[in-house]
Structures are given as C-alpha cells and as structure tokens.
Amino acid sequence: MAFQATWPFHHPSHSYDPIGFDPATNNYEMSDMGFLSPPPGETDAASSTSGTAPLLASSKREYAGATSEKSPTRKIEKRGKNLHGWRMGVSLCAATAGSVLTVNFILAIWASTKFGVDGGIGTVQEGSCARTKNLSLWLHLAINVLSTLLLGASNYCMQCLTSPTREEVDRAHSRHIWLDIGIPSVRNLRRVSWYKIILWWLLAISGIPLHLLYNSAVFSTLSTPEYSVFIGAPDLVSGVGINYSAPIEGYTTSPNTTLNYLKNVSTWSKLANEECITAYGQAFVSNRGDVLAVSSGLNTSKPIMWLGYSSLGGGMGGNPASEAYSWICAGASYSEYCDANEVVKKAASWQLSAGASDVRFSTFSIEYCLSQPIREHCRLQFSLAIVIVVICANLIKTVCMLLVLWRQRSHPLVTLGDAIESFLVNPDPTTERMCLAGKESFVKGEWKETAIAWYPKRYRWFSSASLRRWLTCNSLCISTLITVSVLLGLGLNNTALTSKSLSHLTSLGFGQISAEQLISWEFAGSGGLLITVLIANSPQALLSFLFLTYNGLFTCMLLADEWSGYFKDRKPLRVTSPDGTQRSTYRLQLPYKYGIPLMTLSGTLHWLVSQSIFLARVSEYDQAGVVVPGGEISTVGYSCIAIITVIIVGSLVVILGIVNGFRRYKPGMPLAGSCSAAISAACHRPKKDFEAATLGVKWGVPSDEDGDGVGRCCFTSFEVTTPEMGRFYAG
C-alpha cells in the first residue's frame, strides 16, 4: 500500500516519500514527511477540511500547555567537586599520568646518577649482547604499557573536554546546529568554551613527542670488533720450528706485527669449517676477534699469510653487508655478493685465496679455524635529552588533566545517559513534535515539526557512524596496510637478506639489529641519533591517529546499540553522576568488554611497530676494546617477521570493524546516533512524569496517550506500548 496523489494533505510544495513495504529488508519504511505544515503564506484547503488536522492542532495545543505549565522540574546543577562520575574518571586519569610521570622522573634521576651521562647518552648495561637484547625487549614492552596508559588517559580527558554542557547544547540548538554526544568529537570544538579548546589542543600536541620519542628513550647498541683474518700452517699452532720474531707481511693493525702475536694461538677457540663460516658470515660479529684459518698448504718456511681485516664500513654506508665478511668467499667464484649460506653447504671443501710479494693469489684448502674469543661490548643506553622531553610532555598532560578537574564546573553531557537525563528533566523546546526524527533528518537540516508514520526498521551498525567517518577510518587503515606491505616487499628484496624463508625471518627475531635488515643510511653523532629516532618512531604517531579514528568508530556503533536497547527493555539511565535508581559509570561510552580489548590491542600494535622499525645503533671496537673514532653509527633497522605480524593483526582489526558493521540494532527506535537534537527529540516526556530521569525508563507510546489522531513517542517511566505500524507520531 502506498499514498497516492489524492491524499487529502497533498500539496505541490510538500515533499514526502510513500510508505511501503521493503521486501529486501522485511521492513516497512517511510521517510520524514513535511506535509503537515504548509509553506508560509499558503493555506492548504484539504488540510482545513481533514479530520486529522484538528487532532494535530489539538495535540499541539495540549503539548504547549504541558510545557508552559509550572511543574516541579529541576535544573541539573551537578557541579559537585566530589570525585564521582566523570570527575572520578578524570581523577583516575590524572593519577595515572602522575604515576607515569613519577616513574619516568625517578628512573631518569636514578639512571643519570648511578650510570652517569656522557655526551647526553647514559649506559645502563654493557657486556653480553643476549642480555642486552632481552633487557631492551622487556623495557620497550614496559614503555609501551606506560605510553598506552597515557594515551588512554589523555583520550578520556579529551572526550570530556569536547562533551558539551547543556548550556552549550541549548545555544547550538537555538541556531539549529546539533552537537555530538558520547563520542570523541572534533566538530564540537567550535561550540565549546575557549579554555576547553586550549586544554584539548595541549593534550593533543603533548602526545606528539611521546609518540615520536618515548620508544627510543632507551635503546640498545650493538658492538662489533675490527678483526684480522690469517691463513696459517699447522706448525704455527704447535709452535714447532716457528720463528716468532719474524714479521707478518702486510700486517699493521696491531702494535705487535710479528709472529709473536700468534704465539698463544693454540688457546683460541677451535671451530670446524662450518662453525667458522657461520660465526663470521655476518656483518656484526660481537664475541669473536681475529681468526686463523689453518691450511696444510703452508709450512714453517712460510707459516702465515694475512688476508686483511674486516671493519664496520664494509657492511654499511650503501655497500653490501656481505663485504664485511667477503673474505669467506675469497676462494670461490660467486656472482655478485658473498652468500655465507652457500659457502656453508661446501664447508668440507672450503678454500681461501691469498697473495703476497712472493706468492700470487694461491688457493689454500682450509682444515679448521682458530677464533680469538673477546668480551662483548653490547650496551643498553638511554638518551637524557629524549627522557627530559618525554617528562615535559608527561608533565603537560598531567597538569592539563588537573585543570580539567579544576576548571570544569558545569556538568558535561559525557554519556548518552547524561544527555537523556538532561532532556527529560528540562525538555528542549527546539525539538518539540519531532519524536521520530532521527539523526539523518537533522544532518539534512530538516529541523521542523514533523509527523512521521512509524514503521520498525532494523538499522545496521554501519548506519550509526557517518559515511565520512567510515571512509576516513577504513581508507586510512587499508592504505597504511598497503604501504606497509610495499615496504615489506622492499625489505624482502634487500640483497643483504640471505633467505626469504619464514624460518630464517623468524630466526632474525623481533626488533633485533641485523646486517640483513638495515636501511642503508648512516647518521653520526647526537644529531644523527635524533634524526634516526624521529624516522624510526614516525609510524607510532600514525598508529595513534588510526587508533583514535577506530576507537571513535566503535564508540558510535556501541552508543547506538545502547540507545536501541531502550525500546526493548526498561532500565535506569547510565550517567556519570547518578541520582535515584540511575546507574553510575566511570567509563565513557565504550563498555569495558570492548574498551579494555581495544586498549590492549592498541598497546600490542604499538609494541609490534616498535619492533618492526627501530633505532639501530652500532659501535665498532678496536683490538684494545676501545671505540674506534667515528665508529658509532645510528641507522634504522627493521624486522620483516615483525612487519608481517603487524600486517596480519592490522588486517584482522580492519576486518573486525567491518564485520561488526553488518550487525543489526534492535528495531523500533529512530536512529539517533550521537546527534544531540535527535536525542532531545525523543525526550519530551508526559507532563506528569516529573521523575522520569531518576527512574527506569523505556521508549514507546506513553500509557496516557489516546489511540486517535497523531500520537507521541518518548522516554518515560510510565508504562508504554509499542507504536502502531503506520500511525503518525509527533510528540
């Protein structure tokens, strides 16, 4: 059935859509209809003779009388300085930020005093590389926990700041402008007090240095030695017939350039060919020094040959990482770069080539190696300058949160329940007779008294957020995942990567410095450290922005879910400052079963990103264990296996959000979303229901409504009935 042109109210200037049954959704649907009020200056003859028009006019007069009658309504003045509701939430946030600030400050003082600072860098631990890696891993996990707590606390306070007071809502509604309720909203900033805007921006800006610097406040520095490579006769090991005073031709890297340097070579670690190739077939060798490859091709008359030395410069600065250990391939023909994995396969027949003044590039079969054990110099370090910046940003956040408590005197409409309570206590005259108007009507600017036929429609969760919000969130997330995938491809095609197998990538680890996974940039000194830190942590800022958009999307969906529940069940309002039977809450709109997993997911992704791209700092030591001048280099490292994990987790997160969008809300109520005007329109209670806000409420047709003419739907503590399908309502 549909309305035809002979409908008595029809007028050429009136805009309406027919009521009809949608077989695709199994729902009756009808658009908002504007034919009940003719255009200014015109009189609709049909309306004047209709039997429904007097009912509408009578109902309107009755409603006007109800709102003008003096009733024991109360003004909400929840200014209380007691720590409850949203004030308790902000207090907990300020306490969290203050606790993190205290931890950061105490640790900074303790570390600077105990370990000292040289050139702005302090060293917490030096020695075993394995221990350094483990400490770095756990410290970065702790840092991400602290930063996640700070991010959550800051987001909570920022949402409280953009939550409008009733006075701000009334000013906006008087101009036919609606505000967001219950969600993080940047658009509300144009309508709230100036001090809220300032505090909001301070909280937002103070988060930037935390994202860009916090993860690199503590970092590990890998050590690698300069080492020389020799080929020696077996007699050199036994010492039989060796003249230790004879010079080592071409060898000048040690103060002792005679064979006496190798007098105790028999005490070095003996390695089989395969072990030797594996140990030295990497750009950064941390626990081994000079190496002697033993070959029967030499004898006492010519007991040793020096192949050269390996240094940090061979593996970085745009050169293939394999150049640091290219001597391993000196006796084999390889296409372009030295692949230690290929040499290991032929370890039993491993050969090295060398030449001297009297021997021109002879090839020697290697029987085994002797490796000089050395002390590792891997360091766990911190940057005092970065720590100070982090502490300052943390301090700003803490002060801002305390100012929110001090300055915010009026009660903000933080949750959906806060807004419903306010509009039930003091109905908003600007939304009278619009009880079935949803968010879509106000978004279109249709701010007028309108009778609408009721048909239950089951909205999908997609409908709760605007198309712009959905497109912004998902397009940013998907484009980020595509970009990360492209960068992963570049990493996998890095010529320094010896194998693309999953097992090999896993063996390289999360957040571990490896010559196979380094960006070919070199930055020296403290300035280079800062540049590298900013580059390595830039994804953290992007991830935080993505999390905010994703969190906002879920907040919109779950706010609408709470709203639709009032059609099915009678329940007290969930407000930040409870009264009567109202439910108290310290959270904002997200239920804990969603909020806690989302916060955990955010922290996990931040940690994974910190292990995917990170500051890589390498120090080169000479044989005396002293850092080589100019031998400290900062660059950017990455972990392919960590990037793969980020892509998998990120994809699941995006899919989860989209899948949730296909869920349906309980049918019956118009979709209000976060629109203050739509919420207000549903809260014009019966004139005698003075205490509705403090009791259990339900949305429907109040029991005192008669069954004729244009009806009314609203929140009320009275008994309600389900609206009649096809009947018009404009309460």
XYZ file of C-alpha atoms in Angstrom:
731
model
C 0.000 0.000 0.000
C 1.276 3.469 -0.786
C -0.080 7.032 -0.559
C -1.393 8.328 -3.834
C -1.725 11.867 -5.156
C -5.324 12.017 -3.873
C -4.085 12.013 -0.250
C -6.033 14.891 1.369
C -2.929 16.634 2.710
C -1.179 16.672 -0.619
C 0.161 19.989 -1.775
C 2.531 20.595 -4.712
C 5.092 22.237 -2.423
C 5.107 19.408 0.071
C 7.904 16.859 -0.081
C 7.269 13.306 1.027
C 8.061 9.743 0.153
C 5.453 6.998 0.101
C 5.124 4.457 2.824
C 5.753 0.979 1.551
C 6.992 -2.465 2.387
C 10.592 -3.267 1.546
C 10.816 -6.989 0.738
C 14.609 -6.872 0.820
C 14.739 -5.870 4.476
C 11.348 -7.270 5.520
C 10.607 -3.824 6.988
C 8.115 -1.052 6.466
C 9.880 2.196 5.720
C 8.874 5.785 5.241
C 10.851 8.994 5.027
C 10.207 12.037 7.163
C 7.165 13.837 5.769
C 6.843 17.571 5.709
C 3.253 17.903 4.503
C 1.646 18.685 7.864
C 2.702 22.330 7.841
C 2.059 24.213 4.603
C 4.597 26.706 3.349
C 4.475 30.226 4.813
C 1.750 32.368 3.301
C -0.149 29.388 1.879
C -3.258 27.628 3.151
C -3.921 24.020 2.340
C -7.626 23.710 1.750
C -7.524 19.993 2.037
C -5.887 20.231 5.426
C -8.552 22.569 6.753
C -11.239 20.012 5.970
C -9.368 16.961 7.128
C -10.396 15.166 10.276
C -6.742 14.627 11.248
C -5.763 18.296 11.177
C -7.885 19.268 14.206
C -6.375 16.334 16.091
C -2.865 17.563 15.288
C -3.735 21.111 16.299
C -5.418 19.929 19.481
C -2.459 17.723 20.332
C -0.082 20.626 19.733
C -2.122 22.937 21.994
C -2.175 20.286 24.712
C 1.600 19.809 24.434
C 2.247 23.536 24.536
C 0.141 23.782 27.644
C 2.051 20.955 29.221
C 5.406 22.586 28.660
C 4.240 26.017 29.748
C 2.605 24.725 32.936
C 4.734 25.208 36.012
C 5.848 21.790 37.138
C 8.347 20.555 39.683
C 11.075 20.102 37.130
C 14.603 20.651 38.326
C 17.673 22.164 36.801
C 20.641 19.859 36.710
C 23.452 21.553 38.603
C 25.868 18.683 39.035
C 28.796 20.923 39.775
C 29.840 18.901 42.774
C 33.526 18.789 43.438
C 33.110 15.319 44.904
C 35.049 12.726 42.993
C 32.301 10.771 41.305
C 31.183 10.084 37.771
C 33.235 11.772 35.068
C 35.201 13.622 37.745
C 36.301 10.303 39.212
C 37.290 9.184 35.701
C 39.360 12.312 35.110
C 40.851 11.965 38.610
C 41.943 8.418 37.800
C 43.404 9.648 34.507
C 45.322 12.419 36.283
C 46.546 9.891 38.867
C 47.665 7.575 36.060
C 49.513 10.358 34.245
C 51.038 11.494 37.539
C 52.178 7.957 38.358
C 53.802 7.566 34.940
C 55.431 10.975 35.400
C 56.774 9.920 38.801
C 58.160 6.668 37.392
C 59.827 8.492 34.496
C 61.291 11.180 36.756
C 62.633 8.787 39.394
C 64.157 6.465 36.800
C 65.766 9.395 34.977
C 67.358 10.712 38.190
C 68.423 7.236 39.304
C 69.921 6.249 35.938
C 71.750 9.561 35.478
C 73.192 9.404 38.985
C 74.123 5.715 39.009
C 75.437 5.296 35.474
C 76.445 8.817 34.524
C 75.905 10.631 31.238
C 78.493 11.258 28.542
C 77.517 13.453 25.615
C 73.849 13.167 26.585
C 73.971 9.338 26.492
C 73.966 7.116 29.558
C 74.924 3.441 29.596
C 72.841 1.192 31.836
C 74.464 -2.108 30.938
C 77.479 -3.180 28.871
C 78.558 -6.707 28.087
C 76.565 -9.722 26.889
C 74.611 -8.982 23.730
C 71.989 -11.619 24.595
C 71.330 -9.975 27.964
C 71.228 -6.545 26.360
C 68.647 -7.711 23.806
C 66.447 -9.256 26.498
C 66.587 -6.145 28.683
C 65.788 -3.952 25.686
C 62.828 -6.147 24.749
C 61.263 -6.027 28.227
C 61.982 -2.327 28.719
C 60.289 -1.477 25.436
C 57.334 -3.612 26.460
C 57.120 -1.624 29.714
C 57.451 1.668 27.821
C 54.559 0.696 25.550
C 52.415 -0.212 28.559
C 53.102 3.214 30.096
C 52.517 5.042 26.810
C 49.243 3.135 26.282
C 48.055 4.168 29.752
C 48.960 7.780 28.963
C 47.201 7.598 25.593
C 44.049 6.153 27.175
C 44.016 8.726 29.965
C 44.572 11.565 27.501
C 41.789 10.325 25.194
C 39.377 10.127 28.141
C 40.048 13.729 29.152
C 39.931 14.963 25.552
C 36.482 13.399 25.139
C 35.319 15.013 28.383
C 36.545 18.372 27.079
C 34.615 18.035 23.817
C 31.489 16.856 25.648
C 29.161 19.881 25.652
C 27.280 21.202 28.659
C 23.527 21.676 28.447
C 24.021 25.419 28.049
C 26.304 24.832 25.049
C 23.776 22.424 23.534
C 20.939 24.925 24.013
C 22.949 27.667 22.286
C 23.681 25.378 19.361
C 20.080 24.140 19.084
C 18.803 27.709 19.061
C 20.776 28.118 15.820
C 19.543 24.732 14.537
C 23.007 23.206 14.997
C 23.400 19.817 16.649
C 26.402 18.604 18.662
C 27.911 15.184 19.227
C 27.121 13.376 22.458
C 29.057 10.424 23.865
C 31.816 10.184 21.249
C 35.216 11.828 20.631
C 34.288 14.842 18.526
C 36.484 17.440 16.866
C 33.437 19.235 15.407
C 32.270 20.099 18.943
C 35.386 22.224 19.448
C 33.721 25.035 17.536
C 30.903 25.194 20.093
C 32.595 24.703 23.472
C 34.340 27.134 25.828
C 37.723 28.591 24.921
C 39.506 27.025 27.901
C 38.295 23.583 26.788
C 39.722 24.203 23.344
C 43.103 25.233 24.791
C 43.302 22.216 27.113
C 42.225 19.890 24.280
C 44.981 21.153 21.988
C 47.581 20.963 24.760
C 46.658 17.325 25.400
C 46.790 16.590 21.672
C 50.099 18.350 20.976
C 51.809 16.942 24.079
C 51.147 13.472 22.706
C 53.341 14.076 19.640
C 56.738 13.922 21.411
C 55.557 10.875 23.350
C 54.786 9.037 20.133
C 57.929 10.168 18.353
C 60.452 9.795 21.160
C 59.278 7.614 24.039
C 60.149 4.268 22.428
C 63.689 5.449 21.724
C 64.395 6.903 25.149
C 66.056 3.546 25.844
C 67.914 1.727 23.081
C 70.481 -0.991 22.599
C 73.844 -0.502 20.897
C 75.369 -3.485 19.153
C 79.129 -3.950 19.319
C 81.323 -5.283 16.577
C 85.135 -5.537 16.569
C 87.690 -4.881 13.905
C 89.308 -8.244 13.287
C 92.096 -9.593 11.115
C 91.992 -12.764 9.035
C 95.066 -15.022 8.722
C 95.862 -18.255 6.946
C 98.388 -20.274 8.936
C 100.311 -23.518 8.813
C 99.511 -26.333 11.299
C 103.036 -25.888 12.701
C 102.060 -22.382 13.799
C 99.580 -23.950 16.187
C 102.021 -26.489 17.607
C 104.854 -23.942 17.657
C 107.364 -26.417 16.244
C 110.076 -24.754 14.128
C 108.425 -21.307 14.186
C 110.486 -18.134 14.375
C 108.182 -15.908 16.384
C 110.303 -12.850 15.790
C 109.597 -12.959 12.055
C 107.269 -10.207 10.818
C 103.781 -10.818 9.456
C 103.951 -9.355 5.996
C 101.484 -6.515 5.446
C 100.042 -6.778 8.946
C 99.940 -3.364 10.605
C 96.672 -3.317 12.579
C 98.289 -4.408 15.845
C 101.225 -2.929 17.816
C 102.793 -6.404 17.638
C 103.333 -7.162 13.948
C 105.491 -10.260 14.397
C 104.538 -13.903 14.725
C 104.862 -13.443 18.461
C 101.330 -12.015 18.303
C 100.115 -15.536 17.454
C 102.308 -17.367 19.965
C 99.291 -18.357 22.049
C 97.011 -19.062 19.110
C 96.561 -22.639 20.335
C 94.442 -21.250 23.204
C 91.930 -19.746 20.790
C 88.613 -21.492 20.161
C 88.789 -24.259 17.590
C 85.984 -24.175 15.048
C 85.148 -26.639 12.305
C 84.804 -25.125 8.852
C 81.009 -24.990 9.054
C 81.118 -23.363 12.501
C 83.711 -20.856 11.351
C 81.760 -19.798 8.279
C 78.561 -19.442 10.319
C 80.261 -17.480 13.110
C 81.988 -14.973 10.823
C 79.491 -14.925 7.956
C 77.714 -11.841 9.269
C 78.393 -8.127 9.243
C 78.339 -7.766 13.013
C 80.419 -10.270 14.965
C 80.178 -9.360 18.620
C 82.053 -12.073 20.562
C 84.885 -13.087 18.263
C 88.068 -11.318 17.227
C 90.906 -12.291 14.899
C 90.602 -15.601 13.073
C 93.296 -18.025 11.859
C 92.286 -20.390 9.069
C 94.612 -23.415 9.254
C 95.822 -24.929 5.967
C 98.439 -27.580 5.164
C 99.326 -25.564 2.091
C 101.671 -23.505 4.286
C 104.709 -24.710 6.214
C 107.389 -23.411 8.574
C 109.196 -21.586 5.792
C 106.057 -19.574 5.073
C 103.868 -20.199 8.150
C 101.338 -17.359 7.783
C 99.572 -15.018 5.377
C 97.433 -12.045 6.259
C 94.240 -11.746 4.182
C 93.163 -8.387 5.574
C 90.721 -7.098 8.187
C 87.017 -6.639 8.469
C 85.512 -3.394 9.748
C 82.144 -1.739 10.182
C 82.500 0.249 6.980
C 82.323 -2.923 4.950
C 78.760 -3.635 5.876
C 77.116 -0.257 5.788
C 77.028 3.080 4.010
C 75.273 1.699 0.959
C 77.727 -1.176 0.445
C 76.502 -4.762 0.584
C 76.562 -6.154 4.095
C 78.399 -9.185 2.740
C 81.533 -7.090 2.153
C 82.203 -7.256 5.875
C 82.824 -10.993 5.505
C 83.636 -11.260 1.809
C 86.947 -12.950 2.731
C 84.918 -16.121 3.367
C 84.261 -16.298 -0.368
C 87.832 -15.412 -1.373
C 88.474 -18.886 -2.727
C 85.172 -19.321 -4.543
C 83.521 -17.734 -7.523
C 80.210 -16.055 -6.714
C 78.022 -13.955 -8.943
C 77.806 -10.670 -7.069
C 77.746 -10.884 -3.279
C 79.210 -13.314 -0.820
C 76.477 -15.664 0.421
C 77.704 -17.390 3.562
C 74.796 -19.852 3.412
C 76.018 -21.127 0.061
C 79.593 -21.456 1.317
C 78.415 -23.466 4.355
C 76.964 -26.089 2.030
C 80.510 -26.751 0.745
C 82.271 -26.337 4.080
C 84.208 -29.614 3.725
C 85.971 -28.279 0.611
C 86.229 -24.673 1.765
C 89.120 -22.798 0.163
C 90.584 -19.328 0.602
C 92.765 -17.376 -1.791
C 95.568 -15.040 -0.753
C 98.561 -13.377 -2.277
C 101.855 -11.825 -1.120
C 105.035 -10.481 -2.630
C 106.283 -13.988 -3.408
C 103.005 -15.848 -3.645
C 100.442 -14.625 -6.159
C 96.899 -15.456 -5.122
C 97.417 -19.063 -4.225
C 94.398 -21.101 -3.139
C 94.501 -22.923 0.175
C 92.225 -25.680 1.416
C 91.086 -24.909 4.946
C 91.042 -27.669 7.569
C 89.647 -25.724 10.541
C 89.732 -22.279 12.195
C 91.042 -20.837 15.411
C 88.924 -17.919 16.676
C 90.064 -15.371 19.224
C 87.428 -15.038 21.969
C 86.759 -11.469 23.061
C 84.490 -9.728 25.523
C 81.209 -8.448 24.103
C 80.519 -4.726 24.362
C 76.787 -4.533 23.589
C 75.220 -1.701 25.574
C 71.798 -0.732 26.846
C 71.712 3.056 26.733
C 69.371 5.973 27.251
C 69.233 9.479 25.865
C 68.881 12.050 28.644
C 67.623 14.693 26.193
C 64.842 12.401 24.969
C 63.936 11.435 28.540
C 63.666 15.137 29.505
C 61.377 15.864 26.538
C 59.195 12.866 27.448
C 58.975 14.024 31.076
C 57.992 17.555 29.975
C 55.248 16.181 27.698
C 54.077 13.908 30.503
C 54.007 16.873 32.895
C 51.904 18.928 30.479
C 49.365 16.116 30.231
C 49.174 15.743 33.999
C 48.687 19.483 34.555
C 46.019 19.646 31.836
C 44.084 16.799 33.454
C 44.196 18.544 36.815
C 42.987 21.751 35.145
C 40.050 19.838 33.672
C 39.022 18.937 37.231
C 39.538 22.480 38.477
C 38.042 24.461 35.598
C 35.124 22.235 34.577
C 32.313 23.467 36.834
C 29.231 22.779 34.719
C 28.143 19.200 34.240
C 29.131 17.993 30.727
C 26.909 15.589 28.831
C 29.579 12.916 28.636
C 27.443 9.818 28.095
C 24.188 9.092 26.300
C 22.506 8.732 29.698
C 23.683 12.205 30.733
C 22.011 13.712 27.669
C 18.749 11.771 28.095
C 18.625 12.771 31.765
C 19.139 16.443 30.952
C 16.458 16.492 28.245
C 13.971 14.590 30.425
C 14.442 16.985 33.334
C 14.301 20.099 31.134
C 12.759 19.308 27.724
C 14.251 21.213 24.802
C 11.599 23.369 23.087
C 13.573 23.478 19.817
C 12.849 19.782 19.157
C 9.172 19.643 20.142
C 6.933 17.457 17.991
C 9.837 15.660 16.303
C 9.773 12.416 18.286
C 10.528 10.142 15.301
C 13.140 12.425 13.756
C 16.461 10.615 13.529
C 19.993 11.843 13.042
C 19.624 11.758 9.271
C 16.874 14.387 9.379
C 18.969 16.852 11.381
C 22.056 16.207 9.269
C 19.982 17.231 6.247
C 18.892 20.382 8.076
C 15.243 19.271 8.381
C 14.755 20.980 11.734
C 10.962 21.309 11.812
C 7.915 19.878 13.497
C 7.081 16.771 11.529
C 4.609 13.959 11.985
C 6.103 10.699 10.793
C 4.477 7.311 10.307
C 6.122 4.657 12.466
C 7.484 1.514 10.891
C 10.059 -0.633 12.665
C 13.324 -0.625 10.802
C 16.382 -2.665 11.687
C 19.375 -0.467 11.074
C 22.790 -1.975 10.578
C 25.665 -0.852 12.757
C 27.093 0.833 9.658
C 24.324 3.427 9.968
C 25.448 4.691 13.375
C 28.521 6.491 12.029
C 28.647 8.877 9.115
C 29.875 7.745 5.725
C 32.771 10.193 6.087
C 33.844 8.579 9.378
C 33.689 5.076 7.876
C 35.601 6.097 4.756
C 38.213 8.069 6.716
C 38.888 5.289 9.195
C 38.953 2.354 6.796
C 40.666 4.109 3.890
C 43.455 5.277 6.209
C 43.829 1.813 7.739
C 43.778 -0.008 4.414
C 46.129 2.445 2.689
C 48.510 2.135 5.646
C 48.450 -1.662 5.382
C 49.110 -1.444 1.642
C 52.046 0.923 2.224
C 53.476 -1.359 4.908
C 53.116 -4.339 2.560
C 55.037 -2.485 -0.158
C 57.798 -1.641 2.328
C 57.870 -5.280 3.426
C 58.400 -6.250 -0.201
C 61.360 -3.886 -0.420
C 62.787 -5.409 2.745
C 62.394 -8.939 1.445
C 64.136 -7.949 -1.785
C 67.091 -6.482 0.084
C 70.192 -8.075 -1.401
C 71.673 -8.426 2.070
C 68.873 -10.805 3.101
C 70.286 -14.289 2.730
C 66.934 -16.114 2.781
C 63.272 -15.209 2.479
C 62.038 -18.322 4.246
C 59.729 -17.814 7.203
C 62.040 -19.828 9.442
C 65.003 -17.590 8.580
C 62.988 -14.393 9.096
C 61.811 -15.740 12.453
C 65.390 -16.540 13.453
C 66.325 -12.888 12.868
C 63.839 -12.005 15.610
C 61.690 -9.038 16.596
C 63.476 -5.722 16.976
C 66.929 -7.280 16.644
C 69.709 -5.453 14.833
C 70.903 -7.485 11.879
C 73.021 -6.540 8.875
C 70.414 -8.298 6.731
C 67.715 -5.878 7.854
C 69.187 -2.388 7.869
C 68.284 0.709 5.886
C 71.429 1.973 4.192
C 71.588 5.301 5.980
C 74.387 6.468 8.230
C 73.972 9.226 10.805
C 76.844 10.010 13.142
C 76.850 11.893 16.442
C 73.978 13.063 18.644
C 72.305 14.861 15.734
C 72.257 11.619 13.781
C 70.724 9.881 16.766
C 67.841 12.367 16.903
C 67.177 12.122 13.152
C 67.133 8.351 13.317
C 64.818 8.366 16.339
C 62.297 10.608 14.559
C 62.341 8.440 11.438
C 62.068 5.173 13.357
C 59.177 6.370 15.549
C 57.123 8.263 12.978
C 54.839 5.206 12.480
C 53.926 5.419 16.185
C 52.232 8.795 15.682
C 50.331 7.465 12.662
C 49.227 4.393 14.605
C 47.914 6.570 17.449
C 45.850 8.614 14.983
C 44.481 5.431 13.399
C 43.572 4.105 16.833
C 41.673 7.298 17.655
C 39.612 7.046 14.453
C 38.986 3.340 15.014
C 38.033 3.932 18.642
C 35.642 6.673 17.553
C 34.029 4.334 15.032
C 33.369 1.648 17.648
C 32.097 4.303 20.072
C 29.482 5.403 17.517
C 28.324 1.834 16.924
C 28.066 0.954 20.616
C 26.336 4.225 21.520
C 23.586 3.395 19.024
C 23.385 -0.132 20.446
C 22.781 1.267 23.940
C 20.157 3.629 22.510
C 18.215 0.901 20.699
C 18.097 -1.177 23.894
C 15.622 1.245 25.472
C 12.931 0.080 23.041
C 13.087 -3.491 24.298
C 13.920 -3.134 27.988
C 13.107 -0.702 30.759
C 16.271 0.288 32.579
C 17.721 3.157 34.593
C 19.924 5.636 32.777
C 23.692 5.112 32.863
C 25.016 8.501 33.913
C 28.260 9.923 35.257
C 26.589 11.460 38.355
C 23.816 9.082 39.460
C 20.629 10.006 41.301
C 17.770 7.758 42.373
C 17.942 4.409 40.588
C 20.345 5.647 37.917
C 23.398 3.549 37.173
C 26.822 5.026 37.889
C 29.713 4.739 35.483
C 33.333 5.846 35.331
C 33.746 4.814 31.718
C 32.583 6.905 28.814
C 30.631 5.247 26.018
C 32.650 2.103 25.302
C 31.702 -0.857 27.541
C 34.645 -2.436 29.315
C 34.267 -5.614 27.263
C 35.115 -3.508 24.211
C 37.226 -0.747 25.742
C 39.765 -2.978 27.509
C 40.404 -5.248 24.465
C 40.739 -2.180 22.222
C 43.229 -0.586 24.624
C 45.152 -3.869 24.852
C 45.119 -4.145 21.076
C 46.457 -0.603 20.784
C 49.315 -1.337 23.176
C 50.129 -4.581 21.371
C 50.248 -2.875 17.981
C 52.412 -0.054 19.349
C 54.861 -2.633 20.685
C 54.841 -4.612 17.429
C 55.505 -1.428 15.448
C 58.373 -0.566 17.806
C 59.847 -3.982 16.983
C 59.187 -3.606 13.250
C 61.157 -0.407 12.649
C 63.585 0.863 15.240
C 66.738 2.743 16.051
C 69.787 0.625 15.159
C 72.982 1.831 16.770
C 76.291 0.076 16.199
C 79.689 0.720 17.824
C 82.953 -0.601 16.437
C 85.798 -1.525 18.796
C 89.498 -1.966 18.089
C 91.607 -4.797 19.478
C 92.164 -2.876 22.696
C 88.417 -2.750 23.357
C 88.166 0.980 22.682
C 85.528 2.523 20.416
C 87.061 3.403 17.062
C 86.943 7.171 16.325
C 83.833 7.773 14.220
C 82.883 4.152 14.780
C 79.458 4.835 16.319
C 76.750 4.918 13.710
C 72.970 5.371 14.041
C 70.692 3.994 11.374
C 67.230 2.470 11.054
C 66.709 -1.235 11.448
C 63.632 -3.275 10.649
C 62.276 -6.746 11.268
C 60.436 -8.461 8.419
C 58.790 -11.017 10.708
C 57.518 -8.237 13.000
C 56.178 -6.305 9.980
C 54.373 -9.447 8.794
C 52.808 -9.768 12.251
C 51.702 -6.125 12.169
C 50.061 -6.641 8.766
C 48.212 -9.751 9.996
C 46.997 -8.141 13.232
C 46.135 -4.861 11.477
C 44.151 -6.682 8.786
C 42.198 -8.590 11.433
C 41.399 -5.319 13.193
C 40.048 -3.734 9.997
C 38.026 -6.854 9.150
C 36.624 -6.948 12.688
C 35.363 -3.376 12.386
C 33.747 -4.025 9.006
C 32.140 -7.302 10.149
C 30.654 -5.508 13.169
C 29.119 -3.017 10.782
C 26.875 -5.765 9.352
C 25.234 -6.423 12.719
C 21.719 -5.073 13.202
C 20.288 -2.998 16.012
C 17.053 -3.879 17.758
C 14.234 -2.473 15.574
C 11.810 0.179 16.728
C 13.553 3.439 17.620
C 14.714 6.074 15.147
C 18.496 6.062 14.784
C 19.783 8.994 16.810
C 23.482 8.167 16.829
C 25.442 10.853 18.647
C 23.143 13.665 17.423
C 22.077 15.851 20.354
C 18.967 17.049 18.508
C 17.723 13.520 17.760
C 18.309 12.531 21.396
C 16.472 15.629 22.554
C 13.512 14.938 20.244
C 12.919 11.573 21.897
C 12.882 13.004 25.437
C 9.650 15.044 25.563
C 8.085 13.088 28.415
C 4.468 13.245 29.602
C 3.845 16.393 31.657
C 3.189 14.419 34.840
C 6.286 12.214 34.606
C 8.442 14.593 36.632
C 10.843 11.979 37.985
C 11.391 10.028 34.761
C 15.128 10.760 34.688
C 15.741 9.124 38.075
C 13.643 6.003 37.417
C 13.807 3.181 34.942
C 12.780 4.420 31.504
C 11.674 2.897 28.248
C 10.927 4.360 24.851
C 7.465 3.962 23.381
C 3.944 5.391 23.402
C 3.057 6.594 26.946
C 0.051 4.917 28.535
C -1.779 8.250 28.879
C -1.925 8.700 25.098
C -5.267 8.095 23.418
C -5.416 5.928 20.370
C -6.712 8.526 17.929
C -5.007 11.156 15.826
C -1.301 11.969 15.873
C 0.406 10.251 18.796
C 3.597 10.719 20.712
C 6.641 8.519 21.437
C 9.186 9.334 24.088
C 11.307 8.156 27.002
C 9.193 7.801 30.109
C 8.987 5.939 33.392
C 5.268 5.344 32.732
C 4.007 2.201 31.096
C 4.458 2.301 27.341
C 3.044 0.450 24.389
C 4.668 -0.308 21.078
C 3.812 2.277 18.427
C 1.201 1.233 15.908
C 2.565 0.440 12.495
C 1.565 3.143 10.028
C 0.277 5.603 12.645
C 1.686 9.129 12.731
C 3.592 10.396 15.742
C 4.848 13.887 16.519
C 5.298 14.130 20.275
